[in-house]
Short mmCIF file of C-alpha atoms in Angstrom, two decimals:
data_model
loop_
_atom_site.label_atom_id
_atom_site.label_comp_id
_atom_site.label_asym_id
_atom_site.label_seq_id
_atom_site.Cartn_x
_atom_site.Cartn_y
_atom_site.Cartn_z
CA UNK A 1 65.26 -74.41 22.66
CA UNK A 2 61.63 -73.41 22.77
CA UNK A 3 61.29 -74.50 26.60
CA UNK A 4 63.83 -72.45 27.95
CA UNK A 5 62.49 -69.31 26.70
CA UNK A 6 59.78 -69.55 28.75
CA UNK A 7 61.17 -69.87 32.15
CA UNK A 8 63.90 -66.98 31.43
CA UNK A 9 60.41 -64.63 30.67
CA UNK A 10 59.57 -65.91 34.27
CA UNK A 11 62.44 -64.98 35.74
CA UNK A 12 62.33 -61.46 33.57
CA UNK A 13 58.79 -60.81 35.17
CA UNK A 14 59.70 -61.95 38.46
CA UNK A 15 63.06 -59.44 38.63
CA UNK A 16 60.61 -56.35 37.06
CA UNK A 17 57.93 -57.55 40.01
CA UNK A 18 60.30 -57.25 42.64
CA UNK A 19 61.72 -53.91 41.58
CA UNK A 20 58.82 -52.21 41.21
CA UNK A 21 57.81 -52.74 44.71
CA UNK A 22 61.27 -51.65 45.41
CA UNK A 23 61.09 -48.86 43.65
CA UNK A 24 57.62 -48.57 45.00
CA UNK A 25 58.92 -49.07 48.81
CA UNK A 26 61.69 -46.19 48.04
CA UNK A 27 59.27 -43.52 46.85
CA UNK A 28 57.06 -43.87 50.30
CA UNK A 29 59.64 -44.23 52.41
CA UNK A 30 61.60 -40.83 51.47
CA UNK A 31 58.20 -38.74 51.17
CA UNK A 32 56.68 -39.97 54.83
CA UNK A 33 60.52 -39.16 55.97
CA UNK A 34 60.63 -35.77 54.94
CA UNK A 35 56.05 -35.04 55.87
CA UNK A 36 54.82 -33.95 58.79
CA UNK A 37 51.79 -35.75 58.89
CA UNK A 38 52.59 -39.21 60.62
CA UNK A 39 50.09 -38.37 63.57
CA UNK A 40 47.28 -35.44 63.11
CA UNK A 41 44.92 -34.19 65.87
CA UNK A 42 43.25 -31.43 67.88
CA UNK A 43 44.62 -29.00 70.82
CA UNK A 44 42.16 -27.51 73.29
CA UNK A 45 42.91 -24.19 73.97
CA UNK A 46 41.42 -20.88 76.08
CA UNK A 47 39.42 -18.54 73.66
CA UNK A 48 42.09 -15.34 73.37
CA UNK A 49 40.28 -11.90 74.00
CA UNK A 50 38.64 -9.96 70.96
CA UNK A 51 41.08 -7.03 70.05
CA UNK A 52 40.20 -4.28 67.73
CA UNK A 53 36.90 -5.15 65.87
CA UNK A 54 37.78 -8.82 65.64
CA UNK A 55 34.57 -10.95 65.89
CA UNK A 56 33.43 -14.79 65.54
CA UNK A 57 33.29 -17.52 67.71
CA UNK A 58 37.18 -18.15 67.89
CA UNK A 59 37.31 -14.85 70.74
CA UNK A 60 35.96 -13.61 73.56
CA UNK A 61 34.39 -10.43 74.00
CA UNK A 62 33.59 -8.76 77.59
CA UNK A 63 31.19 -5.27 77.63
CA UNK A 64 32.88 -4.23 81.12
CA UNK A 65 35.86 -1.87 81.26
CA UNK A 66 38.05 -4.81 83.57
CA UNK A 67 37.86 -7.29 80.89
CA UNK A 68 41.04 -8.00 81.03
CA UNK A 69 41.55 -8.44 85.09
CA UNK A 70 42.34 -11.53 86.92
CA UNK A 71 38.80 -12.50 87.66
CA UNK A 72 37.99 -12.32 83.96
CA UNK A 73 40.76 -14.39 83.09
CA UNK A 74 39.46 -16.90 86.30
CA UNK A 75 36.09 -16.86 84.73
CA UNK A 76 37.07 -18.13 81.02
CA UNK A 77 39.08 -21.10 82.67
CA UNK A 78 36.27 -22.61 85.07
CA UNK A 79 33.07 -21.79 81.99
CA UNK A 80 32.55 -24.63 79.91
CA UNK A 81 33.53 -26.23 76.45
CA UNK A 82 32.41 -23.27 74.64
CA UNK A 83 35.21 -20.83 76.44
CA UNK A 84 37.58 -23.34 74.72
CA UNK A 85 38.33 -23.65 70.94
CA UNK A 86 40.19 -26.99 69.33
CA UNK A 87 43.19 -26.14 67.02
CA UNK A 88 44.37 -28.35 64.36
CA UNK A 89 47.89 -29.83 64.86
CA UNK A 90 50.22 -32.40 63.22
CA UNK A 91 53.55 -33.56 63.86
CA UNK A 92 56.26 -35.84 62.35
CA UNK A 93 59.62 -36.23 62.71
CA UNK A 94 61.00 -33.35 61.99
CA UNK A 95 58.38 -31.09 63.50
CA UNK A 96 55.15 -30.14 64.45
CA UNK A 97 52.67 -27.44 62.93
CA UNK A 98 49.67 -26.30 64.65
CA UNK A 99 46.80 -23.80 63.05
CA UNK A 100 46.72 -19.98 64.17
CA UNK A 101 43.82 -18.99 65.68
CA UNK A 102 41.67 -15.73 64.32
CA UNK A 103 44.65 -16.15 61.62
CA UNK A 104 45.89 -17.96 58.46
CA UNK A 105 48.89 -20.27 58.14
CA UNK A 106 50.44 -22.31 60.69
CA UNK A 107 53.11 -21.81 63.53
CA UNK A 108 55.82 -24.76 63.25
CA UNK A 109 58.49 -25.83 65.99
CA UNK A 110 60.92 -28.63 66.12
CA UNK A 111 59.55 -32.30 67.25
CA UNK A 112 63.32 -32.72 68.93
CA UNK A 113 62.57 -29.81 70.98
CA UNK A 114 58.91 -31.31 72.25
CA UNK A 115 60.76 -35.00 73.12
CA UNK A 116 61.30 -35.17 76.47
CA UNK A 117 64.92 -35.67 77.62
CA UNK A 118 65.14 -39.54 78.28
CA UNK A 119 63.33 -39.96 75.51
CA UNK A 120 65.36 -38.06 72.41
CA UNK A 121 68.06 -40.86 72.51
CA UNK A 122 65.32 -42.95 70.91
CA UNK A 123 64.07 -40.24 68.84
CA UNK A 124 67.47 -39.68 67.22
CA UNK A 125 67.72 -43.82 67.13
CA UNK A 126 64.58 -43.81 64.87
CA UNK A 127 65.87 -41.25 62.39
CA UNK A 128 69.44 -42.69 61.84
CA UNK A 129 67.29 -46.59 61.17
CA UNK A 130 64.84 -44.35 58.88
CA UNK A 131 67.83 -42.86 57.11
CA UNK A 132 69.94 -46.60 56.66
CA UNK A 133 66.51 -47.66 55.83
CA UNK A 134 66.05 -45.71 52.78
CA UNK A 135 69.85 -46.49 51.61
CA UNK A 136 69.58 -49.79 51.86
CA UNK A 137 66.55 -49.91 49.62
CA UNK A 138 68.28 -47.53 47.18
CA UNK A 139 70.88 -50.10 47.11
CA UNK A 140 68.57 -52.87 46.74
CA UNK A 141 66.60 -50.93 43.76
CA UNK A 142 70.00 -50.55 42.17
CA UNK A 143 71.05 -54.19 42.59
CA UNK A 144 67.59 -55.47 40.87
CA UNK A 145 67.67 -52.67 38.25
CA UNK A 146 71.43 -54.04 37.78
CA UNK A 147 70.49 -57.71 37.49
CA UNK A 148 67.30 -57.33 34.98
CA UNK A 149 69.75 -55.46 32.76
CA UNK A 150 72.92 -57.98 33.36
CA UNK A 151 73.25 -59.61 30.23
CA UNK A 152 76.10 -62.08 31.24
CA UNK A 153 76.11 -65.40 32.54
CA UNK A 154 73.39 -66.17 34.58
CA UNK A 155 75.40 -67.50 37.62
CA UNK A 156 76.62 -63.94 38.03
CA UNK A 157 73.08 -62.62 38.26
CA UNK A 158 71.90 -65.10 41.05
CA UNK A 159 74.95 -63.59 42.70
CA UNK A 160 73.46 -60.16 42.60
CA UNK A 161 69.84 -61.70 43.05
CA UNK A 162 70.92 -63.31 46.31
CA UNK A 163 72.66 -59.87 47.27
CA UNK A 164 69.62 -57.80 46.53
CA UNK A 165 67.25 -60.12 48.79
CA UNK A 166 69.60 -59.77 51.91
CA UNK A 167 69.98 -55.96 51.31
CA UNK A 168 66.14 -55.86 51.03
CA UNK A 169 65.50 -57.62 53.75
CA UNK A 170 67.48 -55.92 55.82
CA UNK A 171 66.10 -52.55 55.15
CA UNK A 172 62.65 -54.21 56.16
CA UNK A 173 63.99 -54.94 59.76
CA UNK A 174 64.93 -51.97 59.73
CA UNK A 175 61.99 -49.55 58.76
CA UNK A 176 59.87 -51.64 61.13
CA UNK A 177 62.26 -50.80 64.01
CA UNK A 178 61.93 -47.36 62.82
CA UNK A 179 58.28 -47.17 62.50
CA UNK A 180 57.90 -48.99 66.26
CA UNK A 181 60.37 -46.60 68.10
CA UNK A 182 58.73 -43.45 66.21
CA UNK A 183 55.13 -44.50 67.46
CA UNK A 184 56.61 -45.23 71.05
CA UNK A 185 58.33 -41.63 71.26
CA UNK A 186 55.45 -39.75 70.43
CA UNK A 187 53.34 -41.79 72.71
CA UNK A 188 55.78 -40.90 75.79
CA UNK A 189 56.19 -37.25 74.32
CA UNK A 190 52.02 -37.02 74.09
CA UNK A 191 52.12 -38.10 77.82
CA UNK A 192 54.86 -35.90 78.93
CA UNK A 193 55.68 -33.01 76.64
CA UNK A 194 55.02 -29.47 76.80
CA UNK A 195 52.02 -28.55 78.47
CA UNK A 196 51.77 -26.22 75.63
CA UNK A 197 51.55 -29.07 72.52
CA UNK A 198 49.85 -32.08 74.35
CA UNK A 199 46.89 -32.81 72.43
CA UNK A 200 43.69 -33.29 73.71
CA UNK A 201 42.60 -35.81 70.61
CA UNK A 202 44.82 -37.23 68.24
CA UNK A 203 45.51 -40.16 65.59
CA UNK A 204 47.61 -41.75 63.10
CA UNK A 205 48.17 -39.62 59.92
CA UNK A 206 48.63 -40.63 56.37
CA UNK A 207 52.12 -40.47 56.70
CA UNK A 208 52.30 -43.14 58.78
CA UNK A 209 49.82 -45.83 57.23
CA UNK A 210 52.52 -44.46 54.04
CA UNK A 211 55.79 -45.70 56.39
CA UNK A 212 53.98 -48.93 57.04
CA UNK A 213 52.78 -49.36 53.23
CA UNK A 214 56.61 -49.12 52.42
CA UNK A 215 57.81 -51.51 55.03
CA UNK A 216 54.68 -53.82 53.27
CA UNK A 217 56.23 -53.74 49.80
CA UNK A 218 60.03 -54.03 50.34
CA UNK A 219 58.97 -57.40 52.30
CA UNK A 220 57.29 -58.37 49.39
CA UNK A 221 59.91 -57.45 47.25
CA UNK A 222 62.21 -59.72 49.22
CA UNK A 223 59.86 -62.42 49.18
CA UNK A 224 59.50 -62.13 45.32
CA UNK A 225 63.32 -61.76 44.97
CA UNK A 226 63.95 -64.93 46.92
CA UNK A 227 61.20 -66.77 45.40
CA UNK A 228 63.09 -66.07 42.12
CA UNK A 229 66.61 -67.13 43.82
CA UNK A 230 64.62 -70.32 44.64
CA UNK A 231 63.02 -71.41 41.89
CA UNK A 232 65.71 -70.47 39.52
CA UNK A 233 68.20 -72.48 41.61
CA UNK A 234 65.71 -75.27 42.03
CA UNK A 235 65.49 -74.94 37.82
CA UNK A 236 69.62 -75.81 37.56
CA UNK A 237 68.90 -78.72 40.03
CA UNK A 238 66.40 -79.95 37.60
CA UNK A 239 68.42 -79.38 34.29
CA UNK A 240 71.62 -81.21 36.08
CA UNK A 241 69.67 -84.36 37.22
CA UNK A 242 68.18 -84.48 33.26
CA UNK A 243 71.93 -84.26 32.00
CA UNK A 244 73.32 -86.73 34.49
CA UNK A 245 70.34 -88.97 33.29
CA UNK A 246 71.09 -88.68 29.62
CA UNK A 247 74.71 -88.73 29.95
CA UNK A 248 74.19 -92.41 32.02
CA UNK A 249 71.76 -93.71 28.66
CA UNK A 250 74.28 -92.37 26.06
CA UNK A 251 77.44 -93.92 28.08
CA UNK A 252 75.35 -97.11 28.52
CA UNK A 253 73.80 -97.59 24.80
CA UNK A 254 76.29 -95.45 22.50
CA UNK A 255 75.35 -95.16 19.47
CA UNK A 256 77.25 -97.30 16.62
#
């Protein structure tokens, strides 16, 4: 009985594998969901006039009386870069936060609200996949968690085994839909928002590469669930063929 204690160890270590990058998969998924950091960048944006005794190079102060006329206001606009100032912004899907100038903290509004109109059907597409997403990989977690502990026959845990690999893969279609219809709203929304939000440079944030690093290991969880499904079904092959075999010598030299 030696032998078979070694491939049910396999199997053991193969189910933990695969539910840790579950597990793994379920933990990025739900904190880039609920960040607003999936794409960071820079606004450009007219210097404000210096109020009060406010100084620094984030205002601009005028010595005549008519600061504040048209023709000042002309002037700032047609002046170079350093009449501008870059302010920090980042978005996700919730919403997007952009630095206060001459301040501290951040001013937030809704990401919805910045989507243009043919495009929020898509938006709103994206979140419901995000949201099945992370449900079906809390039911696939639960499944593998379910089988390592199943203590019954072993035909009942392939069952589950072969359950937890469709439900897995599914939720990997899924988040990469997700991911792809995300990075194509913003695009469209960075071309034709608000004049007041589109940024003048901007990139991925960690959020994202966090949303793609999930999608990475719940595939790899599947792979490693139905690598186990394989092999283990591939093992019962193997131990039927060895009983037909010895069944044929017995039957055809019984013992006397």
């Amino acid at each position: 009985r030696m032998p078979d204690s070694v491939p049910a160890a396999d199997r053991w270590q193969r189910s933990s594998a695969a539910f840790c990058l579950s597990f793994l998969s379920l933990v990025f998924s739900i904190t880039a969901f609920s960040s607003s950091y999936w794409c960071e960048g820079t606004r450009k944006v007219a210097k404000p006039f210096c109020t009060g005794q406010s100084k620094g190079n984030h205002c601009i102060r005028f010595n005549s009386p008519d600061a504040n006329n048209s023709n000042a206001v002309q002037y700032i606009w047609e002046t170079g870069d350093d009449k501008f100032v870059e302010r920090k912004f980042h978005a996700g899907i919730w919403y997007s936060c952009e630095e206060i100038i001459n301040e501290e903290g951040e001013k937030c509004r809704s990401f919805i609200s910045l989507t243009p109109a043919a495009d929020r059907g898509v938006l709103w597409l994206s979140i419901v996949a995000e949201l099945l997403y992370i449900i079906l990989l809390l039911t696939g977690a639960i499944l593998m968690s379910v089988e390592m502990c199943y203590y019954s026959t072993v035909i009942d845990g392939l069952k589950i085994n072969a359950f937890s690999a469709v439900v897995t893969v599914l939720a990997g279609l899924l988040g990469m839909v997700a991911h792809m219809m995300y990075t194509t709203v913003f695009q469209m929304t960075v071309n034709l928002g608000p004049e007041d939000w589109r940024p003048h440079t901007w990139d991925y944030g960690w959020s994202y590469c966090l949303a793609w690093a999930s999608f990475a290991c719940c595939m790899a969880a599947a792979v490693t669930t139905l690598n186990k499904y394989t092999k283990t079904i591939l093992e019962f092959k193997h131990k039927r063929k060895m009983l037909e075999r010895n069944l044929k010598i017995k039957y055809k030299f019984p013992d006397h």
